Each structure stands twice: as structure tokens, then as C-alpha cells.
Amino acid sequence: LFEPLIDNAFFVRAEPLRHHLIFYYGHTAVFYINKLVLQGILKNSERIDTYIESSCAVGVDEMSWDDLSESNYPWSDPKERDIFISKVQN
């Protein structure tokens, strides 16, 4: 799904009430890690990348109170997400 995107495309906000595409590139892997920690299968100290896990953990809703400020999300490089996803898969 994300393979055909050029790097700049990851930082586009296609819909004003949604995150940039880079968020969704890491969100599924982060969701998986967070569920493993929540169930006690993975220790909190065994997290892979706390920065990516934090920035991709919470999505947005269509509510006006959601944090959609551009300055609150310094997104990481897509290549860093590739490494993170690879580690989650292994």
C-alpha cells in the first residue's frame, strides 16, 4: 500500500481531520506492540522504538478538541518506519 509513495508524500495531510500518511505507515505495528505490552506478553522495557510508538499510538477523531496541531507531531523519516516495522515483524 505505501510502497509506491515517494518520501514527500508521507508528510501530506490528505484530509484536514486526519493525520499525515506517515502516521498510518507505523500505526498498525504500534497498535500490535501496544497490545502485546497491555497483555503482559511484552515488557514495557522491551519496546522497540518509544518515539515511533508514541507518535503513532493515538489516531484522531472528527472532534474539534483533537490535537491536530502540525507542531505537535515531528514525524520521523519513512526509512525509520521501515526499520521499526521490520523489527516488529521479526
mmCIF file of C-alpha atoms in Angstrom, residues 28-76:
data_model
loop_
_atom_site.group_PDB
_atom_site.id
_atom_site.type_symbol
_atom_site.label_atom_id
_atom_site.label_comp_id
_atom_site.label_asym_id
_atom_site.label_seq_id
_atom_site.Cartn_x
_atom_site.Cartn_y
_atom_site.Cartn_z
ATOM 1 C CA THR A 28 -0.632 -0.900 12.709
ATOM 2 C CA ALA A 29 2.763 -2.063 14.000
ATOM 3 C CA VAL A 30 2.488 0.271 17.001
ATOM 4 C CA PHE A 31 -1.015 -0.988 17.754
ATOM 5 C CA TYR A 32 0.349 -4.554 17.749
ATOM 6 C CA ILE A 33 3.227 -3.684 20.119
ATOM 7 C CA ASN A 34 0.908 -1.811 22.482
ATOM 8 C CA LYS A 35 -1.477 -4.780 22.675
ATOM 9 C CA LEU A 36 1.420 -7.122 23.483
ATOM 10 C CA VAL A 37 2.550 -4.800 26.288
ATOM 11 C CA LEU A 38 -1.010 -4.417 27.568
ATOM 12 C CA GLN A 39 -1.415 -8.205 27.766
ATOM 13 C CA GLY A 40 1.927 -8.620 29.528
ATOM 14 C CA ILE A 41 3.404 -10.645 26.674
ATOM 15 C CA LEU A 42 5.992 -7.948 26.023
ATOM 16 C CA LYS A 43 7.578 -5.978 28.861
ATOM 17 C CA ASN A 44 7.448 -2.199 28.708
ATOM 18 C CA SER A 45 11.254 -2.226 28.761
ATOM 19 C CA GLU A 46 11.241 -4.369 25.588
ATOM 20 C CA ARG A 47 9.565 -1.744 23.420
ATOM 21 C CA ILE A 48 11.305 -1.270 20.073
ATOM 22 C CA ASP A 49 11.173 2.496 19.473
ATOM 23 C CA THR A 50 9.360 4.579 22.062
ATOM 24 C CA TYR A 51 9.361 7.682 19.851
ATOM 25 C CA ILE A 52 7.585 5.987 16.948
ATOM 26 C CA GLU A 53 5.347 4.067 19.319
ATOM 27 C CA SER A 54 4.294 7.306 20.971
ATOM 28 C CA SER A 55 3.778 9.326 17.795
ATOM 29 C CA CYS A 56 1.736 6.602 16.085
ATOM 30 C CA ALA A 57 -0.269 5.337 19.030
ATOM 31 C CA VAL A 58 -3.296 7.599 19.022
ATOM 32 C CA GLY A 59 -5.333 8.439 15.977
ATOM 33 C CA VAL A 60 -7.661 11.367 15.622
ATOM 34 C CA ASP A 61 -11.394 11.641 15.676
ATOM 35 C CA GLU A 62 -13.534 14.189 13.910
ATOM 36 C CA MET A 63 -13.935 16.174 17.114
ATOM 37 C CA SER A 64 -12.799 19.768 17.411
ATOM 38 C CA TRP A 65 -10.869 19.025 20.601
ATOM 39 C CA ASP A 66 -8.498 16.572 18.908
ATOM 40 C CA ASP A 67 -4.879 17.595 18.719
ATOM 41 C CA LEU A 68 -4.270 18.271 15.048
ATOM 42 C CA SER A 69 -1.588 20.906 15.501
ATOM 43 C CA GLU A 70 1.224 20.466 12.986
ATOM 44 C CA SER A 71 3.844 21.447 15.564
ATOM 45 C CA ASN A 72 2.941 18.625 17.959
ATOM 46 C CA TYR A 73 3.962 15.860 15.574
ATOM 47 C CA PRO A 74 7.587 15.901 14.401
ATOM 48 C CA TRP A 75 7.235 12.851 12.141
ATOM 49 C CA SER A 76 10.197 10.554 11.605
#
